[in-house]
Amino acid sequence: MAVAVLADSPVNDRPKFFTSTKKPISCKNNQNVGRTRVCDKPRTPFQRLLDPGVLSPAEERELFEDRDGLKPGELAC
């Protein structure tokens, strides 16, 4: 299912495979600033799907095939 969501539209290949984002994981209190968000390391949606237990081996192979078929030069705007 995750592969189907990720592979829905070829228009969005660039952000899915090449644009990394930070996701908030918690908040902490700071005396001077108040609450601040703590974020994880920047990773692409493709990298997040490769976390253990997210995809089956068949879905991972399909995702790698999709990525290997991309031409980054054609995705540039």
Tab-separated table of C-alpha atoms in Angstrom, residues 43-76:
chain	number	residue	atom	x	y	z
A	43	ARG	CA	15.449	12.130	5.236
A	44	THR	CA	13.486	11.647	2.037
A	45	PRO	CA	10.139	9.811	2.017
A	46	PHE	CA	11.955	7.036	0.122
A	47	GLN	CA	14.433	6.653	3.005
A	48	ARG	CA	11.628	6.641	5.583
A	49	LEU	CA	9.895	3.777	3.768
A	50	LEU	CA	13.094	1.733	3.962
A	51	ASP	CA	12.917	1.650	7.777
A	52	PRO	CA	12.663	-1.926	9.074
A	53	GLY	CA	9.130	-3.295	9.199
A	54	VAL	CA	7.494	-0.697	6.954
A	55	LEU	CA	7.528	-2.592	3.643
A	56	SER	CA	7.636	-6.225	2.647
A	57	PRO	CA	10.673	-7.399	0.627
A	58	ALA	CA	8.563	-7.453	-2.558
A	59	GLU	CA	7.423	-3.855	-1.986
A	60	GLU	CA	11.028	-2.792	-1.338
A	61	ARG	CA	12.154	-4.366	-4.639
A	62	GLU	CA	9.346	-2.557	-6.466
A	63	LEU	CA	10.329	0.736	-4.851
A	64	PHE	CA	14.005	0.275	-5.804
A	65	GLU	CA	12.991	-0.524	-9.390
A	66	ASP	CA	10.957	2.693	-9.537
A	67	ARG	CA	13.882	4.688	-8.161
A	68	ASP	CA	16.400	3.077	-10.511
A	69	GLY	CA	14.210	3.959	-13.501
A	70	LEU	CA	14.233	7.684	-12.696
A	71	LYS	CA	16.304	10.185	-14.635
A	72	PRO	CA	17.150	13.083	-12.278
A	73	GLY	CA	17.948	15.410	-15.179
A	74	GLU	CA	14.379	15.100	-16.449
A	75	LEU	CA	12.959	15.864	-12.995
A	76	ALA	CA	14.738	19.223	-12.695
